[in-house]
Every structure is written in C-alpha cells, then in structure tokens.
Short mmCIF file of C-alpha atoms and ligand atoms in Angstrom, two decimals:
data_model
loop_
_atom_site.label_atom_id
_atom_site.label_comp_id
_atom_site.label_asym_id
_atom_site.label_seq_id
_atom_site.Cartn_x
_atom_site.Cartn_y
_atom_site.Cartn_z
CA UNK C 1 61.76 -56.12 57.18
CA UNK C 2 65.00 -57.13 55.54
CA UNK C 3 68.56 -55.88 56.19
CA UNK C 4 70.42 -54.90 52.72
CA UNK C 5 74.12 -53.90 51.89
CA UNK C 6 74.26 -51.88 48.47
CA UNK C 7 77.54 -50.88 46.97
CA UNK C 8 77.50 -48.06 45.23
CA UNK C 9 75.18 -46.42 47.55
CA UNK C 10 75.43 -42.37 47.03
CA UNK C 11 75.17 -41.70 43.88
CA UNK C 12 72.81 -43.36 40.78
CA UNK C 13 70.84 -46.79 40.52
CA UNK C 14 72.71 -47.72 44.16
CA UNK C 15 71.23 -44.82 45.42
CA UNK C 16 67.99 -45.14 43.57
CA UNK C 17 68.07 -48.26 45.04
CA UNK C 18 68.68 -47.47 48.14
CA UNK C 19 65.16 -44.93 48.68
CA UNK C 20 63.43 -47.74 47.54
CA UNK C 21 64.45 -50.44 49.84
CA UNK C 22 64.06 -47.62 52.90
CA UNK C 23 60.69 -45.97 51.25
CA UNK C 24 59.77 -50.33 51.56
CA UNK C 25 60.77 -49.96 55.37
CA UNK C 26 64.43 -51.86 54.95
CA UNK C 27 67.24 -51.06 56.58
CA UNK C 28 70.23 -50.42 53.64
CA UNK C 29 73.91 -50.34 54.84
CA UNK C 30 75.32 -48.40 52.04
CA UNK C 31 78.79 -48.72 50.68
CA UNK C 32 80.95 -45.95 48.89
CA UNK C 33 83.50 -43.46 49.11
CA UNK C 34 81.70 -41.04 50.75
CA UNK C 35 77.85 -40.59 51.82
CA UNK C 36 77.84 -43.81 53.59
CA UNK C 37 77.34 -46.00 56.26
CA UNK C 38 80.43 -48.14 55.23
CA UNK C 39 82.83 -45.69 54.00
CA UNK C 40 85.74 -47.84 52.06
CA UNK C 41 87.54 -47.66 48.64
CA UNK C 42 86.83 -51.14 46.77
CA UNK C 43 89.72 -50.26 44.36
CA UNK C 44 91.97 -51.73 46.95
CA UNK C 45 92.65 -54.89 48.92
CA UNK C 46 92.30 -53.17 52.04
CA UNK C 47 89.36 -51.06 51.25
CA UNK C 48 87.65 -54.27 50.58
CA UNK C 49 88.28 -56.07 53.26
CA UNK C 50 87.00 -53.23 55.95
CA UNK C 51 83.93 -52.89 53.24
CA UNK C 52 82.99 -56.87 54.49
CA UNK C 53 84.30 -56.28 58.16
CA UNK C 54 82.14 -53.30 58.66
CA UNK C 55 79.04 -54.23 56.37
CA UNK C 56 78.95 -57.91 58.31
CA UNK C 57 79.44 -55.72 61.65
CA UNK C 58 76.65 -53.49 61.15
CA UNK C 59 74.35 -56.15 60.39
CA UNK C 60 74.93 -58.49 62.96
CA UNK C 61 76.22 -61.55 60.73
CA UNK C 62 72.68 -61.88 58.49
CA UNK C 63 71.76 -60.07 55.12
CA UNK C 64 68.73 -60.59 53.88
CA UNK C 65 70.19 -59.60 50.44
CA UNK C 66 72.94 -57.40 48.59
CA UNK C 67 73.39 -55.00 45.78
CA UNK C 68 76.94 -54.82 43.73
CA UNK C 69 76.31 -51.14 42.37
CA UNK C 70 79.74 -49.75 42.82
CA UNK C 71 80.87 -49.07 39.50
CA UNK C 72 83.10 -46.96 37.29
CA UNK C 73 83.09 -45.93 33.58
CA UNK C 74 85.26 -44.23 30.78
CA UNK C 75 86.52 -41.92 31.02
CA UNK C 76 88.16 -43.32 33.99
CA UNK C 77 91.25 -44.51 34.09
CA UNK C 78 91.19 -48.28 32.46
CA UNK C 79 93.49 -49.16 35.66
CA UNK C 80 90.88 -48.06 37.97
CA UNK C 81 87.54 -49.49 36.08
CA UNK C 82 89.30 -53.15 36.24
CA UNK C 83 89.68 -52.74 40.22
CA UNK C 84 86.67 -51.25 40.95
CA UNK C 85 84.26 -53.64 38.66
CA UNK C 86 85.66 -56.64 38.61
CA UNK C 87 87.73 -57.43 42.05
CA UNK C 88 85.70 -54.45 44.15
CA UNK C 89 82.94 -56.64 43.25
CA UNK C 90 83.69 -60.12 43.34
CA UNK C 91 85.58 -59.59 46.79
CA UNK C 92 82.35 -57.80 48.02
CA UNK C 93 80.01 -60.71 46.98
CA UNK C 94 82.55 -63.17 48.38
CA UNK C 95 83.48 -61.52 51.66
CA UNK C 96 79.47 -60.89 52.06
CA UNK C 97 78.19 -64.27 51.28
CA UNK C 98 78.20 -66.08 54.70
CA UNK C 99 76.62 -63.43 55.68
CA UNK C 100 74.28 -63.77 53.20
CA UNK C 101 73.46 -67.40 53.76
CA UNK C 102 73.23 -66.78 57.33
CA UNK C 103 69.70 -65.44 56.60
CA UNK C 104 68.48 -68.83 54.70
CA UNK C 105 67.57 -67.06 51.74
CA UNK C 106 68.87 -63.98 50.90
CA UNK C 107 68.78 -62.62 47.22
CA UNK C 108 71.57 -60.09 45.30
CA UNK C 109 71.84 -58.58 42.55
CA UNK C 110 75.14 -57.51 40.60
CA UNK C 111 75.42 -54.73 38.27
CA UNK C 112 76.11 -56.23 34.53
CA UNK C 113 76.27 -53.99 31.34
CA UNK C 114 75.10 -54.92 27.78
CA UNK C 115 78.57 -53.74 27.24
CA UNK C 116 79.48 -57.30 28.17
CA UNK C 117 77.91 -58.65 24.95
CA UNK C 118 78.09 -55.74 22.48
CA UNK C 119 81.99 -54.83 22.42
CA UNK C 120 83.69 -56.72 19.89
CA UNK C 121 87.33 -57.90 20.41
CA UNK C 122 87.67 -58.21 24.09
CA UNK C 123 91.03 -59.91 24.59
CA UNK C 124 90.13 -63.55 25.90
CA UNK C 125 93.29 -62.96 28.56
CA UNK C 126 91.83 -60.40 30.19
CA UNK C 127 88.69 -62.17 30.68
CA UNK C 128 90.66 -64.85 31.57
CA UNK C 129 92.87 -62.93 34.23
CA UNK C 130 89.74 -61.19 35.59
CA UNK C 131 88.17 -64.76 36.68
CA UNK C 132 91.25 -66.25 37.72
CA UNK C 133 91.41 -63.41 40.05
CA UNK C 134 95.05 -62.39 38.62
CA UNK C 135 94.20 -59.02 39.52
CA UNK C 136 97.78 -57.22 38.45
CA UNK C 137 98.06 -59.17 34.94
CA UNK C 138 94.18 -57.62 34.64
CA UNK C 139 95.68 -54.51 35.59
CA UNK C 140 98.95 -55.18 33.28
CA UNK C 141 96.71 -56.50 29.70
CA UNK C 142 94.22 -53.46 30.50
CA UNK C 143 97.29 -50.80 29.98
CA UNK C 144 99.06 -52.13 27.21
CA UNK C 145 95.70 -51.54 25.53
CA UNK C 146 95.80 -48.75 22.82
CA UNK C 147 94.69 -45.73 24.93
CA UNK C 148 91.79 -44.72 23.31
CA UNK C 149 89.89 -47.97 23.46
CA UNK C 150 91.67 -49.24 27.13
CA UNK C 151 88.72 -48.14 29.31
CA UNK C 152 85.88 -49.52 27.03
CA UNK C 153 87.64 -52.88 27.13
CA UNK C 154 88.27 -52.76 31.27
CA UNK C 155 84.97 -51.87 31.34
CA UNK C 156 83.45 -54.30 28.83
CA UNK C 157 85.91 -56.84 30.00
CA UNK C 158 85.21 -56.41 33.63
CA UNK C 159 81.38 -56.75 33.30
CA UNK C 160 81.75 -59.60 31.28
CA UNK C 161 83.83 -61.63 33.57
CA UNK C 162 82.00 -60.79 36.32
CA UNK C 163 78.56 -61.75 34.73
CA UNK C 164 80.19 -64.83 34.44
CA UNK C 165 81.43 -65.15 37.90
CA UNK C 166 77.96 -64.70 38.65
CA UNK C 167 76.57 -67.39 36.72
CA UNK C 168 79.27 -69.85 38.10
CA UNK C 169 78.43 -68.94 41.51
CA UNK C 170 74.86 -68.29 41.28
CA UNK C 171 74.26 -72.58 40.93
CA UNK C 172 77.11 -73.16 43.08
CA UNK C 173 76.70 -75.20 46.81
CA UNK C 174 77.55 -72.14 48.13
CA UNK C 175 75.42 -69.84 46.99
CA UNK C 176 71.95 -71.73 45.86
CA UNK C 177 73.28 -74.12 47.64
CA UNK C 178 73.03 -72.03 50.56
CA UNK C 179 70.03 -70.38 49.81
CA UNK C 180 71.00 -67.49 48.10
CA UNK C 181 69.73 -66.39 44.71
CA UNK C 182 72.36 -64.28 42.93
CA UNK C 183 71.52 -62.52 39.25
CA UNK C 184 72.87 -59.95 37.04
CA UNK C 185 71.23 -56.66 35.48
CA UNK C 186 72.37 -55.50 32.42
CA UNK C 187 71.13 -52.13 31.49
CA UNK C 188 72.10 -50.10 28.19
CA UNK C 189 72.65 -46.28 29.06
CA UNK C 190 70.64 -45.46 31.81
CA UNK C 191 70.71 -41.11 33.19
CA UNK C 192 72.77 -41.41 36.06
CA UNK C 193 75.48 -39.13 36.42
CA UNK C 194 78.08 -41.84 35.32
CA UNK C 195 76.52 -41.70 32.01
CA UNK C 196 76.60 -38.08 32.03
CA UNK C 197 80.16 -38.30 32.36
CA UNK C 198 80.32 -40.64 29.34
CA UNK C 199 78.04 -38.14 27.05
CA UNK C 200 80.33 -35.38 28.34
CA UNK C 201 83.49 -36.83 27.10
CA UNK C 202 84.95 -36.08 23.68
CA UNK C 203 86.01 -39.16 23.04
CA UNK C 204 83.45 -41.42 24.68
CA UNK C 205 80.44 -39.04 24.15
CA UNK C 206 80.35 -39.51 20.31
CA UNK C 207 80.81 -43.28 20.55
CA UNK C 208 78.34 -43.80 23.34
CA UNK C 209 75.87 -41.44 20.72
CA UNK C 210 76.65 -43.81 17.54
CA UNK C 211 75.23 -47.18 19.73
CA UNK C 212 71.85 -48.10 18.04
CA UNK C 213 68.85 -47.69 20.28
CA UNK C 214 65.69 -49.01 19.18
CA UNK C 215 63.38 -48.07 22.32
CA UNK C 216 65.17 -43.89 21.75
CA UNK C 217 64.56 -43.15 25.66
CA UNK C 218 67.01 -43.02 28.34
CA UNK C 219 65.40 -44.79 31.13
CA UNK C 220 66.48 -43.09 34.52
CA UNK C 221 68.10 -44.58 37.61
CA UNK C 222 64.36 -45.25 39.52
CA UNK C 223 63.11 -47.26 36.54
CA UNK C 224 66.44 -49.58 37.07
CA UNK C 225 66.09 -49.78 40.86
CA UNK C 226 62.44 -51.35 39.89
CA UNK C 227 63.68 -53.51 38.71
CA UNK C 228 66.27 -54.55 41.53
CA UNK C 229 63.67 -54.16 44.16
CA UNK C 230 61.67 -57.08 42.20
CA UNK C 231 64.77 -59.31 41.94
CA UNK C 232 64.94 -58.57 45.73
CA UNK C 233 61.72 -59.93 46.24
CA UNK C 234 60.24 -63.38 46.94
CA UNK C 235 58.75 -63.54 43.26
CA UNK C 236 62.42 -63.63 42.08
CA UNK C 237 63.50 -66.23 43.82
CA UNK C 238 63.14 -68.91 41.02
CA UNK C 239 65.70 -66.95 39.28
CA UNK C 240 69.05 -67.90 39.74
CA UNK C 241 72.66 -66.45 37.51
CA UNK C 242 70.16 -64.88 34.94
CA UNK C 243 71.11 -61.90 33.48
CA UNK C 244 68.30 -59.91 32.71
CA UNK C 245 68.75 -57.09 29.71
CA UNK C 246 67.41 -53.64 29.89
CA UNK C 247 69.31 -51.84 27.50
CA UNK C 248 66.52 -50.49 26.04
CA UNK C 249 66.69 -53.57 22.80
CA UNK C 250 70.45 -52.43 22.07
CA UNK C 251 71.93 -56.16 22.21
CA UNK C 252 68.82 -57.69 20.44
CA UNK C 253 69.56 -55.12 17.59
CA UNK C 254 73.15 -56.20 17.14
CA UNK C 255 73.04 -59.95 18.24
CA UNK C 256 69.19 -60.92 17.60
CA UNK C 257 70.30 -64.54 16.65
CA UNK C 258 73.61 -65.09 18.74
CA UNK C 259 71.69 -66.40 21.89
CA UNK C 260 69.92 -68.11 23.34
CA UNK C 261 72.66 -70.98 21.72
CA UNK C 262 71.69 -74.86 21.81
CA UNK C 263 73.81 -76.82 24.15
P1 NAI L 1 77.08 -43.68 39.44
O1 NAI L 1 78.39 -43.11 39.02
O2 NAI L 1 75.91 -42.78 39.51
O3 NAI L 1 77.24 -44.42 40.85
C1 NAI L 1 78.30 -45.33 41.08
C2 NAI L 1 78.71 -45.25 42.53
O4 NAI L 1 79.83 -46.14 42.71
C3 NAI L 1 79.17 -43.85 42.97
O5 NAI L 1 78.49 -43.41 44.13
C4 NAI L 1 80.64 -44.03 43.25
O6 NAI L 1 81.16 -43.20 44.28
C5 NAI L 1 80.72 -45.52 43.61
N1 NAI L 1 82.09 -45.99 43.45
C6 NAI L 1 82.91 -45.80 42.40
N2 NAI L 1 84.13 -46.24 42.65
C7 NAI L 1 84.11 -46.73 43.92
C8 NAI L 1 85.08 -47.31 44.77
N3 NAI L 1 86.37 -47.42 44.38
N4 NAI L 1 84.71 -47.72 45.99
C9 NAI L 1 83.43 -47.56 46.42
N5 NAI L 1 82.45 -47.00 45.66
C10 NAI L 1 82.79 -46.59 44.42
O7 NAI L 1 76.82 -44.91 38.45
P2 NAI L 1 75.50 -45.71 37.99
O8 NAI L 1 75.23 -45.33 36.60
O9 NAI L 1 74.45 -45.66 39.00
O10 NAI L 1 76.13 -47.18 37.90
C11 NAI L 1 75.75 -48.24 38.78
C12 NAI L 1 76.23 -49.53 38.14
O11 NAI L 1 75.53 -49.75 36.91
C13 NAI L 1 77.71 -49.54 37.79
O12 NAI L 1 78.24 -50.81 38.09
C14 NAI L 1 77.72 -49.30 36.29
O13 NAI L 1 78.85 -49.84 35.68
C15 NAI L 1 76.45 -50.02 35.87
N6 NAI L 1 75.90 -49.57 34.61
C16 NAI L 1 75.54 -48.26 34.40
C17 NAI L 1 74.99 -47.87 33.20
C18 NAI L 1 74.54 -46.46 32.94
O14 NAI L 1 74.27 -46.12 31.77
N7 NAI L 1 74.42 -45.60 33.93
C19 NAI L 1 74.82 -48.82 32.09
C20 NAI L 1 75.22 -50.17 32.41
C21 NAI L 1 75.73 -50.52 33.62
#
C-alpha cells in the first residue's frame, strides 16, 4: 500500500479523494487549513514551504503519488485565487517531487478546470507572469482587472498556466524522467461546496447558470475522485501531462474544432 499527499484534503474532490485512497488501504497525508495532517496556508511562501517540510517528514522521504486539490474560486478575492492555484500549487508539486521520485514511480494528479480553455480574453501577461513564477506582477495584472470579471480571470488564468506547467514538467528529466507520471483533470462544475459558493453568488451564480451543458447533470465530488484514483493507478501510467476533460461536454460544445491542432 502506497503513501499519498493530497492538497486540498478536508473539504470536496480532495476529500473525496482522500476516503477513497484510505477505503483502498493507503495512507493519505492531507494538506489544508484545517482538518489535516499537514496544517499550512499555501497562499504564502512560508505556508508552503512547512506544507513540503512536514508532508516529506511524515512520509519518510518517498510518495508513492500526490494530489494538487487545494483550490479556490470566485467569489474569492482574485488576489487570493492567483496564490492559492497557481504558486500554492506549483511550489507543492515542486517542493514534493524528490520525494516523489524517491519511490521510482510515483503518479499525481493536479486539479485543472475547463475554465482554462473556455474563458475568452485571458491577458497573455498574466499567463505569462504565472509561469515565470513572477508571483507579485500575477498578483499586480490580476487587480488592475475590472472587478467584476478579476476572479474569473485569476481563476481561469491560474488553471491555465498551471495546466501548462504541468505539461512542461510532466515530459521533463525530472519528472518522467524520474519516474513520475504527472496529469491534469479538468472538470466542468462538479457539487462540491466550492461550487455551491459560486451558484450562491449574485454575480457569479447567474454566469456560472448561463455556461452550456450538454450532459445537464452535476456530477458530484466521488464521481471526480474516480477518476483520480484511476490516474493513481498502474493502468495510468502510460499517461503522462494529459489533461483529461470532465466537464460534462462543456468545452467540446464551445471549441469542438479548436483541438486537437496539427503540429
Ligand atoms: P472545495 O472548496 O470543496 O475544497 C478545496 C479545499 O482547498 C478546501 O478544503 C480548502 O480549505 C482548501 N484550500 C483553499 N485554500 C487553501 C489554502 N490557502 N491552503 C490550503 N488549502 C486551501 O473545492 P473543490 O470543488 O473540491 O475543488 C478542488 C479543486 O478542483 C480545486 O482546485 C478547484 O479549483 C478545482 N475545480 C473545481 C470545480 C468544481 O466545480 N467544484 C470545477 C473545476 C475545477
């Protein structure tokens, strides 16, 4: 039985995840801000950093695999989504990875969005400032934003940059290189009590509402941590910085002939 760190851990798909992986017989070090092993704030540099010190503590040096779950949405401050889901999770991921190729082949999965792919307009300099790790001109470009759209693009924004830091790493020497298999899931709305937040909000309800849904069911947080569990498992391990879609046929409805794109 494997050893697992999931960000993310009390509340949703992490936590969905999390019963899983136990109800399996793994042991889950769980990260969050409360109801957790590893109690740390990955908003911050510091909260980060004991997130990896403690996570790599518990389990010895070797992780069998990781989950990047931690995650905020609108309508949280725009500030606070670009900390949380972009540099909470790329310093996770990166502080957890030799860790992660201490066990010879470990698997994670990060937390996309088909937000990433449906949001017109995201400003290429905050994608840009997201991967190049410039994480106060993120902060900076995310609140000169006009304030009723500056947490959809942080969010947006921040899923799509790190989708892409995924993909770069994922082929990398360091990561398949090393063993590990790293991919991205990118639901649509799934019931979790972040989306509940969304629905409740009078500006983001009615927007999140007027998204097309072809398949007209919510899934709910289980159904999601299915799927994680499998791209934990050895049948997954031929896929490597895919980003699978379960958004429930949201982006083929908008972007049916956009990708897959010819070299
Ligand atoms: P949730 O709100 O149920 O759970 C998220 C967890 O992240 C919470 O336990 C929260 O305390 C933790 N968290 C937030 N900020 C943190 C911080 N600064 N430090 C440590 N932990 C922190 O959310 P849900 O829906 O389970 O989301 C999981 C992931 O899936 C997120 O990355 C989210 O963006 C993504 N997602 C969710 C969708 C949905 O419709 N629910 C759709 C697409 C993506």
């Amino acid at each position: 039985m494997g050893t697992y760190a999931i960000s993310g851990s009390a509340s949703g798909m992490g936590a969905a995840t999390r019963s899983r992986l136990e109800a399996a017989g793994h042991r889950v070090i769980g990260i969050d801000l409360r109801d957790a092993e590893v109690r740390a704030d990955l908003a911050t540099a510091e909260g980060r950093a004991e997130a990896v010190d403690a996570v790599v503590g518990a389990a010895g040096g070797v992780l069998d695999g990781a989950v990047s779950a931690a995650g905020l949405a609108p309508p949280a401050a725009a500030e606070h989504i670009a900390r949380v889901n972009y540099f909470g999770s790329v310093a996770l991921l990166e502080g957890l990875r030799p860790a992660l190729a201490a066990s010879g082949s470990a698997q994670v999965v990060q937390f996309g969005s088909n937000s990433s792919t449906i949001t017109p307009n995201l400003p290429d300099e905050l994608v840009a400032a997201y991967l190049d790790s410039r994480e106060d001109d993120a902060v900076a470009i995310v609140s000169e934003v006009d304030v009723m759209f500056a947490q959809i693009v942080a969010y947006a924004g921040a899923k799509l940059a790190v989708t892409r830091w995924c993909r770069r790493a994922a082929a990398s020497q360091p990561w398949a290189g090393s063993g590990i298999r790293l991919n991205v899931i990118a639901p649509g709305p799934v019931d979790t009590p972040l989306l509940r937040r969304v629905l409740a909000d009078k500006v983001y309800g009615p927007v999140m509402e007027a998204v097309p849904m072809p398949v007209a069911e919510t899934p709910d947080a289980d159904t999601l941590a299915q799927w994680v569990e499998f791209l934990l498992s050895p049948a997954a391990r031929f896929a490597c910085g895919s980003v699978f879609f379960v958004d429930c046929g949201i982006d083929a409805r908008l972007r049916a002939d956009d990708w897959p794109n010819p070299f």
